Short mmCIF file of C-alpha atoms and ligand atoms in Angstrom, two decimals:
data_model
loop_
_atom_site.label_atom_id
_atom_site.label_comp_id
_atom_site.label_asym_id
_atom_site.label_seq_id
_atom_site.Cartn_x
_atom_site.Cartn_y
_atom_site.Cartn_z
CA UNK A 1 -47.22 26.51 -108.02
CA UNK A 2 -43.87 26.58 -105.96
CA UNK A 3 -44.12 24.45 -103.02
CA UNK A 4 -45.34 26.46 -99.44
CA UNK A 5 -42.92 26.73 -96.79
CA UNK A 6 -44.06 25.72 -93.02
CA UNK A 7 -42.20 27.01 -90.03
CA UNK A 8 -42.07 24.08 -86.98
CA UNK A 9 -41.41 25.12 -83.95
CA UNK A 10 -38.64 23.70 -81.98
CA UNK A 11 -37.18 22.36 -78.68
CA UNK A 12 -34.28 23.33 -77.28
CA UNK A 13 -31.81 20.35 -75.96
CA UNK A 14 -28.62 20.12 -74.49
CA UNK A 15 -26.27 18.13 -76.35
CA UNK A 16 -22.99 17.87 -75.82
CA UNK A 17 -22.17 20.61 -73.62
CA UNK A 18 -24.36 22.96 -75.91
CA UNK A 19 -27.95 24.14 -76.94
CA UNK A 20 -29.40 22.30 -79.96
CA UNK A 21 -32.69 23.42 -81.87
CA UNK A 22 -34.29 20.37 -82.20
CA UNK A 23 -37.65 19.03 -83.92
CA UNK A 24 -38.84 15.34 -84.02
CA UNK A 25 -38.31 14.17 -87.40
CA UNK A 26 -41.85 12.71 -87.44
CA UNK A 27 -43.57 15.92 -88.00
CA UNK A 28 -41.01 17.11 -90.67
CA UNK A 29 -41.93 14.12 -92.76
CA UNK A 30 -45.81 14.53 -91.91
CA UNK A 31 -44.84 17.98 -93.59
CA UNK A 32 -43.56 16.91 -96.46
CA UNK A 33 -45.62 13.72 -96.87
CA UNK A 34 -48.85 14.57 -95.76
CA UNK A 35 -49.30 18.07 -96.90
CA UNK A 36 -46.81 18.08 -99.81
CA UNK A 37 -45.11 20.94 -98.33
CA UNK A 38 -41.68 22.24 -97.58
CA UNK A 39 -40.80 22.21 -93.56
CA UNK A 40 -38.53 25.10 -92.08
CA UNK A 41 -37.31 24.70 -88.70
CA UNK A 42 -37.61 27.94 -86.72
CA UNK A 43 -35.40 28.43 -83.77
CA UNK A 44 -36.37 28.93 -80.49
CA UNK A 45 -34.64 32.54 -79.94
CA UNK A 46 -37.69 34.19 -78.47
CA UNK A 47 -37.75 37.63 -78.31
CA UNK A 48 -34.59 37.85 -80.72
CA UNK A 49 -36.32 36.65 -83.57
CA UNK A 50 -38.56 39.13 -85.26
CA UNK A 51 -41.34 36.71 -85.70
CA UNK A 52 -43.54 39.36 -88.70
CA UNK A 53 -40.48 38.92 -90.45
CA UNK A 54 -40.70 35.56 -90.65
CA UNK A 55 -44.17 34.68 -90.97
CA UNK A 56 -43.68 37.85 -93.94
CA UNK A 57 -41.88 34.48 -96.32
CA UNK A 58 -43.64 31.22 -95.64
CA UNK A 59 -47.33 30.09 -95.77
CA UNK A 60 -47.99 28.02 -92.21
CA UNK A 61 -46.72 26.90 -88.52
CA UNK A 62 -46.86 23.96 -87.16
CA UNK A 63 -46.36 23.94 -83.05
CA UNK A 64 -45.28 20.36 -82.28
CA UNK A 65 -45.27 17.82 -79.44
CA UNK A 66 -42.62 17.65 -76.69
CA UNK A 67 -42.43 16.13 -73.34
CA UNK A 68 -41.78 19.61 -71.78
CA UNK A 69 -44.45 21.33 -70.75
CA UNK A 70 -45.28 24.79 -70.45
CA UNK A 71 -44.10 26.93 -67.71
CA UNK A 72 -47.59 27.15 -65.48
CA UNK A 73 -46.10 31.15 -64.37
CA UNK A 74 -47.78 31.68 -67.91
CA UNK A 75 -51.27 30.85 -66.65
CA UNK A 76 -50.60 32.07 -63.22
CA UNK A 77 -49.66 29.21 -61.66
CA UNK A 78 -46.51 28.16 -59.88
CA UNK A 79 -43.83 25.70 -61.48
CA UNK A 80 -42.97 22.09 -59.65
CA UNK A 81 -40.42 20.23 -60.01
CA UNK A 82 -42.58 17.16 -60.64
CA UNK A 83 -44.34 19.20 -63.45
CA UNK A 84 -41.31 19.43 -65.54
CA UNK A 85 -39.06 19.81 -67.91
CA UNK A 86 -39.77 23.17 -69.24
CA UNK A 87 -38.66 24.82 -71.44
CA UNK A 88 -38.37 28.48 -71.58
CA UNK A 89 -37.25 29.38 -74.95
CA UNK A 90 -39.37 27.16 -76.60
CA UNK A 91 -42.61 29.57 -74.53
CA UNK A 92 -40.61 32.37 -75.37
CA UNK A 93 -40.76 31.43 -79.09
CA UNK A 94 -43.80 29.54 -79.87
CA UNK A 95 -46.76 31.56 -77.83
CA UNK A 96 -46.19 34.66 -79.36
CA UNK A 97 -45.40 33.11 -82.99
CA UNK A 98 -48.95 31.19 -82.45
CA UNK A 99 -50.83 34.25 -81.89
CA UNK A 100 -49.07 36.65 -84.58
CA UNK A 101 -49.56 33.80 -87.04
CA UNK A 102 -53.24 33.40 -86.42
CA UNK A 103 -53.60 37.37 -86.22
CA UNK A 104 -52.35 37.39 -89.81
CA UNK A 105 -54.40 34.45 -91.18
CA UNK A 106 -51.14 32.16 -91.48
CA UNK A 107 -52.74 28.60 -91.40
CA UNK A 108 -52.04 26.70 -88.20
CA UNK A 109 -51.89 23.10 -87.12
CA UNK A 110 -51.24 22.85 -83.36
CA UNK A 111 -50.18 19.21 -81.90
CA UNK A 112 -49.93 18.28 -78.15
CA UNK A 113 -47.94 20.63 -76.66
CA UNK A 114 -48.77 22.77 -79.55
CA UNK A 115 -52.28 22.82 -78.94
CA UNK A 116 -51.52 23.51 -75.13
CA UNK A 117 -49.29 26.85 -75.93
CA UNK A 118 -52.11 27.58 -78.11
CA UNK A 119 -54.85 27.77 -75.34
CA UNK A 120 -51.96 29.81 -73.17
CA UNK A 121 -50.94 31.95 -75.92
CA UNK A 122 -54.64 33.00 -76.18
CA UNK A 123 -55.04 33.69 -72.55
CA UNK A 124 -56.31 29.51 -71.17
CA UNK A 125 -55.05 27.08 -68.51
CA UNK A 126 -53.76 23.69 -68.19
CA UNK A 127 -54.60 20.90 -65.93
CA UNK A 128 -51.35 19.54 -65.27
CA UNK A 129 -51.25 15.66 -64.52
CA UNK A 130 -54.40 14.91 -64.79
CA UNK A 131 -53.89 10.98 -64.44
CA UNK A 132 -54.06 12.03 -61.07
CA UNK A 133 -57.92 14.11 -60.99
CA UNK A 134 -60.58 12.42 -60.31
CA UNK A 135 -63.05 11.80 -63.42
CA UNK A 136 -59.78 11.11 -65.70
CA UNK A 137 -58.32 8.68 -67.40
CA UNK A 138 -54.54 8.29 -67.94
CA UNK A 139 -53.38 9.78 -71.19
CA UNK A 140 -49.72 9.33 -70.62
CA UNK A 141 -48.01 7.23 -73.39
CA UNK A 142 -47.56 3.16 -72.41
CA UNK A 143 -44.47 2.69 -70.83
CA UNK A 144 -42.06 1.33 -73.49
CA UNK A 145 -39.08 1.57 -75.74
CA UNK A 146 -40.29 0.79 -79.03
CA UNK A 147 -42.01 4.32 -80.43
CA UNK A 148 -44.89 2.48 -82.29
CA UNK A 149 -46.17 0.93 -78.61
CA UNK A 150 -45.67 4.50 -77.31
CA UNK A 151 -47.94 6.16 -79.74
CA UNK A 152 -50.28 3.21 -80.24
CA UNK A 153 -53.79 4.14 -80.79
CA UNK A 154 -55.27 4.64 -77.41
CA UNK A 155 -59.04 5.72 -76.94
CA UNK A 156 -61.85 7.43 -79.38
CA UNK A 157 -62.93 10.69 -79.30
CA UNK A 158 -66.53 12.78 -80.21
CA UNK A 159 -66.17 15.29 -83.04
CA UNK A 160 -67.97 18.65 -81.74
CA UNK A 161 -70.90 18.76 -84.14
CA UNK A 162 -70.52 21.25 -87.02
CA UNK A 163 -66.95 22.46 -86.51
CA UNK A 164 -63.85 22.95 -88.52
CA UNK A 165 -62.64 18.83 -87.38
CA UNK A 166 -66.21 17.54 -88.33
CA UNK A 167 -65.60 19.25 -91.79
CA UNK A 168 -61.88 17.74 -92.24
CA UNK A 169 -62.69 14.07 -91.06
CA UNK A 170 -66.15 13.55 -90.75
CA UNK A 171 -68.77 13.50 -87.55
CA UNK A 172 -68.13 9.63 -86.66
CA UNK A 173 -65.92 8.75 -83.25
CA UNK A 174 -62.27 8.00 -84.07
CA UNK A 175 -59.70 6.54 -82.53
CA UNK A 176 -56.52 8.68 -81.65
CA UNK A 177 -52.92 7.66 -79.92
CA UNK A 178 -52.67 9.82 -76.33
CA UNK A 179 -48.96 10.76 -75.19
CA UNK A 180 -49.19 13.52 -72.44
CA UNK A 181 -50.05 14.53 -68.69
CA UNK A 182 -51.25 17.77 -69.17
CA UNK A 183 -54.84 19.25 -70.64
CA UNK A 184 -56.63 22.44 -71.73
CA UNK A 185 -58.21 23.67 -68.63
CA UNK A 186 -60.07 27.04 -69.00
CA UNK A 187 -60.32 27.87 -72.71
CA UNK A 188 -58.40 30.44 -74.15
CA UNK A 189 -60.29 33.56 -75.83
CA UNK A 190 -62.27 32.78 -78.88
CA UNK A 191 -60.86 28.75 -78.85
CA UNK A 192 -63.84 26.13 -79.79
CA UNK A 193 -63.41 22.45 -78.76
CA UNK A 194 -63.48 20.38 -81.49
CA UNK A 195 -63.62 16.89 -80.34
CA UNK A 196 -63.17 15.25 -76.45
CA UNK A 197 -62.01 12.16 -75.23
CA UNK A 198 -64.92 10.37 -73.00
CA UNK A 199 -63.45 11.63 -69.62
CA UNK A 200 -63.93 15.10 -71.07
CA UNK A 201 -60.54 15.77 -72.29
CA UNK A 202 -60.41 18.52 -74.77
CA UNK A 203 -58.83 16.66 -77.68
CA UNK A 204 -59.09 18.91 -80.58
CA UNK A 205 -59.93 23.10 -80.63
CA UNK A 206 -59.78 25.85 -83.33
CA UNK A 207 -59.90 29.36 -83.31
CA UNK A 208 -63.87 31.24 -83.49
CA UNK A 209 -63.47 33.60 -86.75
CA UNK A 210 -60.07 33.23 -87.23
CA UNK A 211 -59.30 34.45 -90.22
CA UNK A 212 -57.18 32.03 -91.47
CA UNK A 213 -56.96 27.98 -91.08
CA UNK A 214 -56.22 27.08 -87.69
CA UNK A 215 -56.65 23.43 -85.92
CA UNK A 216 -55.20 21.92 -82.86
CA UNK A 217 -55.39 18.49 -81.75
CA UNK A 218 -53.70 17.02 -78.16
CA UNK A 219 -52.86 13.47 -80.32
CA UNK A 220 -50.49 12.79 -83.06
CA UNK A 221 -51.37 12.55 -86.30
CA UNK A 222 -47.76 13.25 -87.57
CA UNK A 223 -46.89 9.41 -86.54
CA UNK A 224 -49.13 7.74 -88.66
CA UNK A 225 -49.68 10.15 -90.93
CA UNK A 226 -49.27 7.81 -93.90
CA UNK A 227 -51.49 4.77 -92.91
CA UNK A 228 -54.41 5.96 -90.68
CA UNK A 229 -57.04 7.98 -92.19
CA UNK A 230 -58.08 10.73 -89.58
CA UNK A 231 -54.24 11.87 -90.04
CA UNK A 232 -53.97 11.67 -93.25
CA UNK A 233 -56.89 13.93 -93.86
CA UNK A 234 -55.29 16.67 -91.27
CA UNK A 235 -52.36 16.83 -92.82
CA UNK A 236 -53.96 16.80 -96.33
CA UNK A 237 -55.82 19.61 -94.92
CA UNK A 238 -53.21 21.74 -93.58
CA UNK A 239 -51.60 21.20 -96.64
CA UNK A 240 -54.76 22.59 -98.69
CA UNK A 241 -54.92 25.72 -96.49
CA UNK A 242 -51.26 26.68 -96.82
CA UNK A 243 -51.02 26.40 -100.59
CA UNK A 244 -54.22 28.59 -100.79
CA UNK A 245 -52.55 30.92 -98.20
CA UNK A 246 -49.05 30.78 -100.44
CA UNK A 247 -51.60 31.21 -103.51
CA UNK A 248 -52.81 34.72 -102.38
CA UNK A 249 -49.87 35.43 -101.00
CA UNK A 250 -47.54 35.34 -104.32
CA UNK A 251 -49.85 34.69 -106.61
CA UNK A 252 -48.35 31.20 -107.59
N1 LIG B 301 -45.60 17.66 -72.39
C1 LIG B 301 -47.01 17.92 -72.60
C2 LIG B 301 -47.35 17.81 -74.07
C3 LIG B 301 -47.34 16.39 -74.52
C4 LIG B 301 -46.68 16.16 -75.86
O1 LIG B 301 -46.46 17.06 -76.67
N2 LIG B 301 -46.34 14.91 -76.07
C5 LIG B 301 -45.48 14.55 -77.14
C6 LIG B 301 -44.31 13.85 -76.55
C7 LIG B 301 -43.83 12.75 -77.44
C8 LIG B 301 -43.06 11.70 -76.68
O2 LIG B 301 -43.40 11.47 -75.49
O3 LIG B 301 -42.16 11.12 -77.27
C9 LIG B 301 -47.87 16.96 -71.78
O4 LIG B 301 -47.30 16.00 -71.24
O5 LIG B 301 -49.10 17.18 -71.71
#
């Protein structure tokens, strides 16, 4: 079998007096790595890209983590400047791909901010900072230089009971590293929690009869994808699900 071909979304940065379409190199080698698969960076053009077209020639997405967060106008409520950076082409590009992809059955692995435009994309809220509501803990990432301290394993969370997670790494607690400020708020249509943190937090979700393999978790599994176990196993996964996908999809 020829190797499947994952798009990963990407963020767009200004560099040198120009846009950039960038992606953390992290979840490129999780990619390749973790789910023996071949990553293809899709640009954030939004509505120039004709996303069928492109979901037509590979065999999975994966929506990865950024600090900027989603543009609250697309949950119907109002942007602050202390809520950013946003970014607009990266909403423009990666809600709609989410929800074409998962109409077609394309597997789907959703991470942080991934899993965030996932619950927008299918009609959910955020919380935004929610170090600051009452009831929650701080999930921001510790304050340091050095990437490994940043996404450090931070707190365990339940596995939902009989769900898509449970089936991919087992019913016990695990512990997870926790970089963000934001959280799913209401759910989006047809999106089942999968695991919580103990304040609550929605920490994992898939989609109810989706018809193809979709997952979404708010930590990283991309960063230690080839030491800890839980991340190994979700990659491993993903990477099952889009070489089945690529199997019935050409046959090889
Ligand atoms: N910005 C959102 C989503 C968080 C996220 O994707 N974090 C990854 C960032 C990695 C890093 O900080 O280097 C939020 O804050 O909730």
């Amino acid at each position: 079998m020829t190797k499947p071909l994952v798009l990963v979304t990407a963020d767009v940065k200004s560099i040198d007096g120009f846009n950039w379409h960038a992606v953390n190199s992290t979840y490129l080698q999780a990619i390749l790595k973790g789910s023996d698969a071949i990553p293809m960076i899709l640009p954030a053009l939004g509505a120039e890209l004709d996303l069928d077209a492109a979901l037509d020639q590979v065999d999975g997405v994966v929506a990865t983590g950024s600090r900027s967060n989603v543009n609250p106008q697309l949950y119907g409520q109002a942007p602050t400047e202390e809520n950013g950076p946003y970014d607009p082409d990266r909403d423009a590009t990666t809600l709609p791909l989410l929800k074409r992809a998962i109409e077609r059955g394309v597997p789907v692995f959703a991470i942080c901010r991934g899993m965030q435009e996932l619950n927008v994309a299918l009609g959910g809220t955020l919380l935004t900072e929610i170090q600051t509501l009452s009831g929650r803990k701080d999930h921001r990432a510790p304050a340091s230089e050095r990437q490994d301290e940043r996404f450090r394993i931070a707190h365990p969370v339940e596995v939902a009971s009989g769900g898509c997670l449970e089936a991919v790494i087992g019913a016990e607690p695990f512990e997870v590293n926790s970089l963000h400020r934001q959280a799913v708020g209401d759910l989006g249509n047809g999106l089942i929690i999968e695991a919580q943190a103990a304040d609550g937090t929605v920490e994992a979700m898939s989609v109810q009869d989706s018809p193809g393999y979709v997952l979404a978790t708010q930590w990283h599994p991309e960063y230690w994808v080839m030491t800890d176990g839980p991340s190994k196993k979700l990659f491993a996964a993903f990477g099952n699900a889009v070489r089945a996908y690529r199997q019935k999809r050409l046959g090889h």
